[in-house]
Amino acid sequence: AVGWSDLDIRAVDTARILAADAVQKTGNGHPGTAISLAPAAYLLYQNVMTHDPADPHWLGRDRFVLSAGHSSLTQYIQLYFSGYGLELEDLEALRTWESATPGHPEVTHTTGVEITTGPLGSGIASAVGMAMAQRRQRGLLDPDAAAGESPFDHHIYVIAGDGCLMEGVSGEASSLAGTQKLGNLIAIYDQNQISIEDDTDVSFTEDVKGRYEAYGWEVIDVPWRKHHGTTDPEYLEDVDALYAALQKAKTSTDKPTLVILNTVIAWPAPSKQGSGKSHGSALGDEEISGLKKLLGFDGRKTFEVTDEVIGHTREVKQRGKDAHDAWNTKYEAWRSANPDGAKLLDRLVARELPEGFAEAFPTFEADEKGIATRAASGKVLTALADVMPELWGGSADLAESNNTTMGGQPSFIPSDRQTKEWSGGPYGRTLHFGVREFAMGLALNGIALEGLTRPYGGTFLVFSDYMRPAVRLAALQNIPVTFVWTHDSVGLGEDGPTHQPIEHLAALRAIPMLDVVRPADANETAVAWRTILEHTDHPAGLALSRQALPTVDRTEYASAENVAKGAYVLADTEGTPDVILIASGSEVPVALEARKSLADKGVAARVVSAPCLEWFEKQPKSYRDEVLPPAVKARVSVEAGISMPWHRYVGDAGRCVSIEHFGSSADGALVLKKFGITPDHVVAAANESI
Amino acid sequence: AVGWSDLDIRAVDTARILAADAVQKTGNGHPGTAISLAPAAYLLYQNVMTHDPADPHWLGRDRFVLSAGHSSLTQYIQLYFSGYGLELEDLEALRTWESATPGHPEVTHTTGVEITTGPLGSGIASAVGMAMAQRRQRGLLDPDAAAGESPFDHHIYVIAGDGCLMEGVSGEASSLAGTQKLGNLIAIYDQNQISIEDDTDVSFTEDVKGRYEAYGWEVIDVPWRKHHGTTDPEYLEDVDALYAALQKAKTSTDKPTLVILNTVIAWPAPSKQGSGKSHGSALGDEEISGLKKLLGFDGRKTFEVTDEVIGHTREVKQRGKDAHDAWNTKYEAWRSANPDGAKLLDRLVARELPEGFAEAFPTFEADEKGIATRAASGKVLTALADVMPELWGGSADLAESNNTTMGGQPSFIPSDRQTKEWSGGPYGRTLHFGVREFAMGLALNGIALEGLTRPYGGTFLVFSDYMRPAVRLAALQNIPVTFVWTHDSVGLGEDGPTHQPIEHLAALRAIPMLDVVRPADANETAVAWRTILEHTDHPAGLALSRQALPTVDRTEYASAENVAKGAYVLADTEGTPDVILIASGSEVPVALEARKSLADKGVAARVVSAPCLEWFEKQPKSYRDEVLPPAVKARVSVEAGISMPWHRYVGDAGRCVSIEHFGSSADGALVLKKFGITPDHVVAAANESI
C-alpha cells in the first residue's frame, strides 16, 4: 500500500479545489476530470513516476502524457505541487494571454510538459512512439543491460479518457503497441463514462477491456465506481488498488498495460458529479462552495493552499534528486564502460549532425531516363544508415513503394514477430506501422519527443490526409519529424482518383512550420534530405515521384546545391527573360522541355526549380528578387496539382498550368498528358502570359 | 448447404483466371485477393444478396461495399457475371483511360458499384452509415412493419481486408455499429494475413475476433485456412460453411455480424499463393499458366469464358427479376396503404426539395450584438425539422457546441441506449457519433449513398483534419453531405492552438468539388444553408463562428440573398472605389468597420462579403468583374487564417490581412486583436495597397 498521510489527502483535495477555482476564475475550462482524477495524478507524480523537477530534461525520467489534454489542470497542478516552476499565480492565470497555463498542455511552453495534447487520441498514440523510441535508444546505447538496469530504461505513463479511446487512432496505436510488446507503456484509462454529450451510452458502449486484451495488452480493472453508469453512491477512491495496479504494470516486460480506472467525473462535487455539466464548463460559485465545504475548505476563499501542503508535495524534489543521484552512478559507470556510446549520446543530446554527414550523400550522374525521386530517397537513406545511427523509420505498409527501408537494416520487432520477408529484433531499425498512417504520424512525433533519435515515416501523398492531424501536431510542437510521401501526383497512374493527390501539396503547404519539399530529380532529392536533416526545430514532408524522372545534367544547368534555398534558377537565358517558368518536382522536366520549344521560337524562358516554397520564403528579398525579378511579369507555374499556392508567385499577368479536378485511372504518363501537364501547354501558357 | 454445381465451380475458377489475366494484360493491379476471394464474391452475388441487375437502383436491393477496394476485380467480375453491363472487353481494359474498370471501384462510373472505395477502412465505415440510413428510411416510411417485412428492409454486405481492419476508422465505425445494434450489417473479413509488406505478423497480431466481440458484434469464424500463417497445405474452401455463416448473419436483428474468413491469398496459384507477391503485382505468365492448368483451363488462352459459364451466371438476372417482382407486390401494397409516405418517397427519390422549403428559413433582425453563426445554423436546422424530414444529422460529441441538434427531435439510438440527456429510439433523428470525426464523415457519406436522406454532421473546424479523407471521398463521389464545422478561427479563444484553425479554410478550399461556406452573420447563414440544400451533386462544409457576430442591417447594406453568388458587394461607395476589402465570416464586420474609418479619411472602400469562393467562381465573368472590377487594383483580403486562397483575388497590388502562424490560448477577441485581425490593420493594409 502506498500509505498516504492525512497531508497527502489534504493535498489531493487541494488539487480539486484549485481545479474548480482556476476554471471559475477564467470563466471557462474543464474542471470535472481534474477534480476526480486528482488522486491518480497525485499518485503518479508523488509515488509512482521517476522524475526530477530540478532537471525536467533528465534522460532517466519517466515520461508523462496527458492524452486527455483538455484536463490540463490535472497536470498543471501536479507540476505546481512538484515544483517544476509553475506557481499559484500561474494557475490563477489559466487560459489567459501568454500564461504558462494554456487551455491544453503545450510542450516547450510549460516546463515539465512533455507533449502537446488536446486533439483526442493523439497523446496515447504518441506515447506508443515514445515507448518504441525508448527501446530503440536503449538498443543503440546499452543493448546488453539487464531489463530495468540500464540508465536508458524508463516508463511512459499516459492518462487517457473516454474520448481518446473512441478515436480510431488509439486503436491503431494500441494494436501496434501490442504487436511491439511495449512493456514500458502504462496507460490509465479514466473511464468516467462522460463526454461532452454527457453519458457515453449514446455512442460508446463497447467493452474496452475486451478490446485491449484483443490488442495484446495487460488490462487491470480498478473499479472505484462499481457499477455501469456515471455516478455511484458507493464510490470509493481506492488509491491503494490503483497503486498496486501501477506497480504490477511496471513489472510487465512484454505487454503494455491498460489500467481501467472507473471514476465519477468531478467527484465529490455535490450536484454536478457524474454529469456532463462538469466536463467543460465552470462549476459555478455555489457548486464550488459546496465542494469546498465538503472537503473541509473555506467556501469563501479561493486558491487556498497551505504552506504545509505545498511543503509536503515539494518533498518530491528531494526524492527526485535521490533518484537522479542513484541514476548518475549507473550512468557514469555506463559512460566509462562505453566511451563510444557516450560520445554518440552527447552528440544526440546536442542534436548535432555526425562527422561525415555531408560526405555520406550520394550524387547521381546525369541521365535522360533517370530514376524516381522515391528511389533516390531510398538510396540516400541507405547511404546514411551507417553514418547516422539515430535516423530510423519505416512505412505504413508501403515499404517497397515508399523506398523507406535502409538497405540491410534489421526490422524493429519482437523476435517472434519476424517473418520470411523481414528479420530483425527488438532493437531493430526498420519500422512496420501496418496500414495505420495516423498512428504512424503520431508515433513519429512521440519518437522525436523522446529526444535522441530522428524518425521518418512513409505513405502515399494522398494518404497524408489520414495523418494530417499528426503532421499539424509535429509542426505545432516544433519537432524534426520527416514525412516521406511518395506517388506525389496523378503520374502514379492506374490506382486512380482515390490514390492520386490533387489538392495535397497545397493543403500541406498551408500548415505553418511545415516544410513541403518536392525535389525534381535524384540530386535534388539528396540535397533535400540533407537540408531537412540539418533542421532540428520543425518537421518536413518530402513529396516524391513514383515515376522515373530524368537526372538533370548539372554541367548544363545549375547545381542541385541550390535546393537549400527553396527555389533557384535552374536554366537561364541571356539577359532578361521574356518569361519565367516555375515548376516543382516531376514538372521541372516539363518546364525544361517547354523552355527549349520557346527558345526555338525566339522566346527566352527562365526555368526556376522550386522544391520548397517555405525555404524560398526564408531567403532574403534580394535573392528572391534575383530568382523572380519583379520586372518580369510573364510567369507560368507548372505543378500537377491545384494552383492555389502559385498565384502569389505568378501574379496578375501569370498563368498556372495545374490540375483543378480529381484524377483518373490509367497509365500515369497518359493521365498527365490528358490533364494538360505537357510542354505544349506550358508553351501556350507562356505565350498567353507574355 | 448452397449446393453448387460443377458449373458454379467452373464459374468461380473462371473468375480466378479472369482476375489473373486482367492484371497481367494491363501489367499492374491486385490479382491475389480477387483470385482467392472469388468463391465468396460469387456466393454473395449468386446466392446471398438480393439484387436485380436489370435495375441497379432498385430500392429493395441489398448493398455491396468492397471495402478492400484495391481488389476491384472481385466486384467487376461478379458484375460481369451478373449482367450489370460490364463485358469481357471491359475486364480486358482494366485500369486504362476511360474504361469502365478503373483501379478502384468508382460509384457513378461503373453500373452496379454502390460506393467508391480504395482508401482502406473507408468502405466498412461508410457501410455503417448505409446501415443507419436504412433504419432511418424505414422509420420515415414504414416504421410499423414487422422485421424483414418492409419493402425498405435490406442488408448491407461488406468485404473488408486486413488493411481495412488495421485502419482506426474501422474501429470507430464498428464500435458505433455495435452501439447502434445494426443487425442489417454483415461484413466478411478476408483474413489472408498478407498486406503489402507481406505477412502481417510484423504489424498486426491482434485478436480481431475478440476486438469485434468487444464492439458488440456477432463474430462467426469460417476457417478455410486452419492455422496461423499465410499458407496452409490443408486449405479447404468450405463454401457451405461460409453460406451458413451468412444465413445466420441475416437472422441477427440486434447485432452487426463479422464473418472472419481465413483465406490463403491467391489460392490456388501454384507458387505465389500466400505471398505478398500476389497482392499488388501481376503474377507473370508462368504463374498464370500454372494456375490455369491446375484449374483445368488452357494455359495458352487468356480471358477464357465459355458461353455455358456466362449463361449460367446470368441466371441471376431471372432470380433478381423474381425477387423484384415479389417486392413490387409488397411495395405497391405499401404505396396504397401509405399515400403520404408514397408521396414523400417519390420526392426523396427525385431528390426534390419539399414544398414550403424556401419559406421555412428564419430571417434575423439587424442587431449590433447579434448571434454566433453556429447558433444561427442551429435555428435554421430547427426551422427545417418539420418541413424536411429527410434532413438529419448530429455531431462527433459536440452537439451543444456545434448547434447541430434540431430542437425537439429524438435521438437515433436503440431504446436501451437512451440517457438522461437524450431520449429517442431506433428511428430517431439526432445522431450521436461519439468522438469519432472520421467515422462520422464516412458514415455521412454512406447515408447519402443510400440515397433517400440528407445527412449533416458537426465538429470543430480544426478537427476537419481528422475527417479529411471522408470529406474528399464525399467530393469524389458527388454526394450531398453537409459538414458543419464550428469554432472557425482563433476567435474560439481559450482552447488554444490545438483547437484553433489557421490553415483549414485554405486546406478545405483546396479540395475539388467541395463548397466551403463561411457566412458572415445569421442571415448569411440561413441563405448558405438554403443554397447548400439546393445542391444535390456535391458536398459542402459550413465554417461557423463560436463567437457572436453582428447581424448586419440589410436595409443599410446589400441583401443576404446574394450569398448564393458566393461573393457580393455588401457595402459600396459612390463611383469607383479606391480600394476593395474582401472578407469572409467573422471578418466581414472588421472590414465594415475599416470601411467607416477609411471613409472618415476620404478613402472610398467597397466591402465584398465572400462566403463561398467556389460559388463565386461559378458566376459569369461579368458578375465577377462587377464585384471585383479589374480596374480596381487596390484590394485587401481579411480572413483569420492563412492568406493562400486570397492572393489570386487581391492580385499584385493587394494585401492580405491574415494569420500565418499557429494560435494561442486566451480570450478569443484578444487573440484576434493580438494577431492583427482589426479594423486598424485593415485600414493600414488598404492604404498600402492604394
Tab-separated table of C-alpha atoms in Angstrom, chain A residues 28 30 95-97 102-104 106 116-120 122 163 166-168 172 175-176 179 195-199 201-207 210-211 214-215 277 395 397-399 413 417 419 421-422 432-438 462-463 465-466 468-469 472-473 475-476 494-495 497-504 506-507 509-513 633 642 644-645 647-648 651-652 660-662 664-667 670-671 674-675, chain B residues 28 30 95-97 102-104 106 116-120 122 163 166-168 172 175-176 179 195-199 201-207 210-211 214-215 277 395 397-399 413 417 419 421-422 432-438 462-463 465-466 468-469 472-473 475-476 494-495 497-504 506-507 509-513 633 642 644-645 647-648 651-652 660-662 664-667 670-671 674-675:
chain	number	residue	atom	x	y	z
A	28	ASN	CA	-14.151	28.502	-18.882
A	30	HIS	CA	-12.535	21.672	-17.932
A	95	ARG	CA	-6.078	30.091	-20.258
A	96	THR	CA	-5.073	33.745	-20.469
A	97	TRP	CA	-2.743	35.502	-22.905
A	102	PRO	CA	-2.797	27.408	-21.718
A	103	GLY	CA	-6.047	25.571	-22.353
A	104	HIS	CA	-4.250	22.414	-23.371
A	106	GLU	CA	1.929	22.682	-24.774
A	116	THR	CA	1.243	18.957	-26.671
A	117	THR	CA	-2.112	17.260	-26.368
A	118	GLY	CA	-5.747	18.163	-26.807
A	119	PRO	CA	-6.741	16.529	-30.088
A	120	LEU	CA	-8.127	13.354	-28.571
A	122	SER	CA	-3.134	11.834	-30.083
A	163	GLY	CA	-12.730	10.449	-25.905
A	166	MET	CA	-13.251	6.462	-29.001
A	167	GLU	CA	-10.841	7.970	-31.521
A	168	GLY	CA	-9.701	5.366	-34.025
A	172	GLU	CA	-4.333	1.822	-34.369
A	175	SER	CA	-2.779	-2.547	-31.663
A	176	LEU	CA	0.726	-1.644	-32.776
A	179	THR	CA	2.380	-6.283	-31.572
A	195	SER	CA	-18.069	13.119	-22.613
A	196	ILE	CA	-19.404	16.402	-23.935
A	197	GLU	CA	-22.720	14.844	-24.914
A	198	ASP	CA	-22.979	13.556	-21.325
A	199	ASP	CA	-23.467	9.825	-20.667
A	201	ASP	CA	-24.144	5.275	-23.506
A	202	VAL	CA	-25.476	7.124	-26.546
A	203	SER	CA	-22.340	6.420	-28.536
A	204	PHE	CA	-19.762	4.291	-26.745
A	205	THR	CA	-20.870	1.018	-25.231
A	206	GLU	CA	-18.035	-1.252	-26.271
A	207	ASP	CA	-16.137	-3.471	-23.838
A	210	GLY	CA	-12.011	-6.929	-24.151
A	211	ARG	CA	-10.774	-4.693	-26.910
A	214	ALA	CA	-7.525	-8.380	-28.012
A	215	TYR	CA	-4.710	-5.956	-28.825
A	277	LYS	CA	-22.098	19.769	-16.887
A	395	SER	CA	6.249	2.916	-43.670
A	397	ASP	CA	2.670	-0.903	-45.057
A	398	LEU	CA	4.223	0.524	-48.211
A	399	ALA	CA	7.915	-0.116	-47.570
A	413	ILE	CA	10.118	-6.026	-33.970
A	417	ARG	CA	7.286	-11.369	-34.962
A	419	THR	CA	8.633	-13.104	-40.953
A	421	GLU	CA	10.442	-11.111	-45.577
A	422	TRP	CA	11.551	-9.207	-42.507
A	432	HIS	CA	6.470	-1.539	-39.672
A	433	PHE	CA	3.445	0.566	-38.858
A	434	GLY	CA	0.879	-1.518	-40.685
A	435	VAL	CA	-1.891	0.250	-42.585
A	436	ARG	CA	-2.094	2.950	-39.936
A	437	GLU	CA	-0.952	6.289	-41.313
A	438	PHE	CA	-2.347	8.357	-38.462
A	462	VAL	CA	-2.791	11.147	-50.966
A	463	PHE	CA	-2.881	9.461	-47.579
A	465	ASP	CA	-4.876	13.205	-45.365
A	466	TYR	CA	-5.168	10.251	-42.997
A	468	ARG	CA	-2.881	15.239	-41.202
A	469	PRO	CA	-3.637	15.934	-37.533
A	472	ARG	CA	-0.037	19.501	-37.683
A	473	LEU	CA	0.987	18.411	-34.198
A	475	ALA	CA	4.593	21.410	-36.715
A	476	LEU	CA	2.935	22.840	-33.626
A	494	GLU	CA	-3.612	3.265	-62.627
A	495	ASP	CA	-4.659	3.323	-58.983
A	497	PRO	CA	-8.525	9.149	-58.260
A	498	THR	CA	-8.697	7.685	-54.764
A	499	HIS	CA	-4.915	7.405	-54.841
A	500	GLN	CA	-3.973	10.444	-56.914
A	501	PRO	CA	-3.161	13.582	-54.943
A	502	ILE	CA	-4.516	16.802	-56.425
A	503	GLU	CA	-5.002	19.186	-53.535
A	504	HIS	CA	-2.411	17.736	-51.187
A	506	ALA	CA	-1.442	22.972	-51.437
A	507	ALA	CA	-3.107	21.634	-48.326
A	509	ARG	CA	1.913	23.933	-47.656
A	510	ALA	CA	-0.950	25.549	-45.777
A	511	ILE	CA	0.294	24.116	-42.470
A	512	PRO	CA	2.501	26.624	-40.649
A	513	MET	CA	6.023	25.481	-39.696
A	633	LYS	CA	5.639	39.788	-65.099
A	642	ILE	CA	-4.193	22.706	-57.780
A	644	MET	CA	-3.747	27.774	-55.173
A	645	PRO	CA	-0.187	28.102	-53.818
A	647	HIS	CA	-0.965	32.656	-57.664
A	648	ARG	CA	1.190	34.765	-55.396
A	651	GLY	CA	0.950	37.356	-60.168
A	652	ASP	CA	-1.647	39.215	-62.203
A	660	GLU	CA	-8.109	21.541	-60.664
A	661	HIS	CA	-10.173	18.345	-60.619
A	662	PHE	CA	-9.841	14.769	-59.415
A	664	SER	CA	-8.392	9.190	-63.378
A	665	SER	CA	-7.271	5.587	-63.540
A	666	ALA	CA	-4.887	4.990	-66.432
A	667	ASP	CA	-1.199	4.963	-67.256
A	670	LEU	CA	-1.125	9.359	-70.265
A	671	VAL	CA	-3.079	10.906	-67.402
A	674	LYS	CA	-4.671	14.200	-70.821
A	675	PHE	CA	-4.725	16.662	-67.943
B	28	ASN	CA	-0.418	-3.890	-62.867
B	30	HIS	CA	-4.179	-6.570	-57.499
B	95	ARG	CA	-7.186	0.314	-65.363
B	96	THR	CA	-6.971	2.056	-68.728
B	97	TRP	CA	-8.135	5.525	-69.771
B	102	PRO	CA	-10.772	1.696	-63.027
B	103	GLY	CA	-8.165	0.661	-60.479
B	104	HIS	CA	-10.586	1.047	-57.607
B	106	GLU	CA	-15.972	4.245	-58.512
B	116	THR	CA	-16.073	4.487	-54.286
B	117	THR	CA	-13.521	2.631	-52.222
B	118	GLY	CA	-9.773	2.238	-52.118
B	119	PRO	CA	-8.688	4.295	-49.137
B	120	LEU	CA	-8.661	1.456	-46.640
B	122	SER	CA	-13.460	3.795	-45.671
B	163	GLY	CA	-5.785	-3.292	-44.215
B	166	MET	CA	-5.872	-2.044	-39.284
B	167	GLU	CA	-7.169	1.429	-40.092
B	168	GLY	CA	-8.510	3.133	-36.989
B	172	GLU	CA	-14.517	3.860	-34.759
B	175	SER	CA	-17.816	0.437	-32.278
B	176	LEU	CA	-20.594	2.792	-33.339
B	179	THR	CA	-23.769	0.633	-30.021
B	195	SER	CA	-0.649	-6.942	-46.834
B	196	ILE	CA	1.849	-5.052	-48.964
B	197	GLU	CA	4.664	-5.705	-46.504
B	198	ASP	CA	3.796	-9.406	-46.766
B	199	ASP	CA	3.000	-11.418	-43.612
B	201	ASP	CA	2.825	-10.633	-38.273
B	202	VAL	CA	5.220	-7.688	-38.409
B	203	SER	CA	2.485	-5.206	-37.609
B	204	PHE	CA	-0.913	-6.756	-36.950
B	205	THR	CA	-1.173	-9.536	-34.430
B	206	GLU	CA	-4.301	-8.547	-32.553
B	207	ASP	CA	-7.213	-10.886	-31.957
B	210	GLY	CA	-12.044	-10.532	-29.570
B	211	ARG	CA	-11.965	-6.950	-30.697
B	214	ALA	CA	-15.883	-6.239	-27.610
B	215	TYR	CA	-17.607	-3.824	-30.008
B	277	LYS	CA	3.966	-11.017	-54.298
B	395	SER	CA	-22.173	15.709	-34.071
B	397	ASP	CA	-19.720	14.563	-29.378
B	398	LEU	CA	-20.088	18.335	-29.684
B	399	ALA	CA	-23.829	18.663	-30.122
B	413	ILE	CA	-30.419	5.200	-30.837
B	417	ARG	CA	-29.186	3.431	-25.087
B	419	THR	CA	-29.760	8.581	-21.368
B	421	GLU	CA	-29.914	13.931	-21.628
B	422	TRP	CA	-31.001	12.172	-24.800
B	432	HIS	CA	-24.528	10.711	-31.777
B	433	PHE	CA	-21.237	9.773	-33.382
B	434	GLY	CA	-19.106	9.929	-30.267
B	435	VAL	CA	-15.610	11.383	-30.511
B	436	ARG	CA	-15.133	9.869	-33.954
B	437	GLU	CA	-14.912	12.568	-36.594
B	438	PHE	CA	-13.565	10.311	-39.317
B	462	VAL	CA	-9.794	22.272	-36.637
B	463	PHE	CA	-10.910	18.651	-36.485
B	465	ASP	CA	-8.367	17.346	-40.331
B	466	TYR	CA	-9.461	14.157	-38.599
B	468	ARG	CA	-10.437	14.938	-44.230
B	469	PRO	CA	-10.271	11.673	-46.199
B	472	ARG	CA	-12.501	14.109	-50.029
B	473	LEU	CA	-14.489	10.930	-50.685
B	475	ALA	CA	-16.449	15.264	-53.055
B	476	LEU	CA	-15.093	12.490	-55.260
B	494	GLU	CA	-9.060	29.729	-24.705
B	495	ASP	CA	-8.805	26.195	-26.037
B	497	PRO	CA	-3.588	26.366	-30.741
B	498	THR	CA	-4.580	22.696	-30.821
B	499	HIS	CA	-8.170	23.819	-31.307
B	500	GLN	CA	-7.718	26.972	-33.356
B	501	PRO	CA	-7.922	26.529	-37.116
B	502	ILE	CA	-5.384	28.523	-39.122
B	503	GLU	CA	-4.792	26.608	-42.320
B	504	HIS	CA	-8.108	24.811	-42.501
B	506	ALA	CA	-7.397	27.090	-47.256
B	507	ALA	CA	-6.860	23.355	-46.997
B	509	ARG	CA	-10.984	25.065	-50.317
B	510	ALA	CA	-8.204	23.073	-51.954
B	511	ILE	CA	-10.462	20.021	-52.273
B	512	PRO	CA	-12.130	19.908	-55.692
B	513	MET	CA	-15.949	19.739	-55.764
B	633	LYS	CA	-6.130	47.062	-58.158
B	642	ILE	CA	-3.625	31.830	-43.893
B	644	MET	CA	-3.026	31.343	-49.579
B	645	PRO	CA	-6.523	31.317	-51.129
B	647	HIS	CA	-3.659	36.040	-53.478
B	648	ARG	CA	-5.480	35.390	-56.723
B	651	GLY	CA	-3.511	40.434	-57.044
B	652	ASP	CA	-0.108	42.102	-57.351
B	660	GLU	CA	0.254	32.815	-40.910
B	661	HIS	CA	1.188	31.062	-37.663
B	662	PHE	CA	-0.439	28.897	-35.015
B	664	SER	CA	-2.678	30.982	-28.721
B	665	SER	CA	-4.773	30.227	-25.671
B	666	ALA	CA	-6.594	33.326	-24.441
B	667	ASP	CA	-9.869	35.175	-24.837
B	670	LEU	CA	-7.990	39.353	-27.538
B	671	VAL	CA	-6.277	36.742	-29.688
B	674	LYS	CA	-3.110	40.422	-30.921
B	675	PHE	CA	-2.903	38.680	-34.277
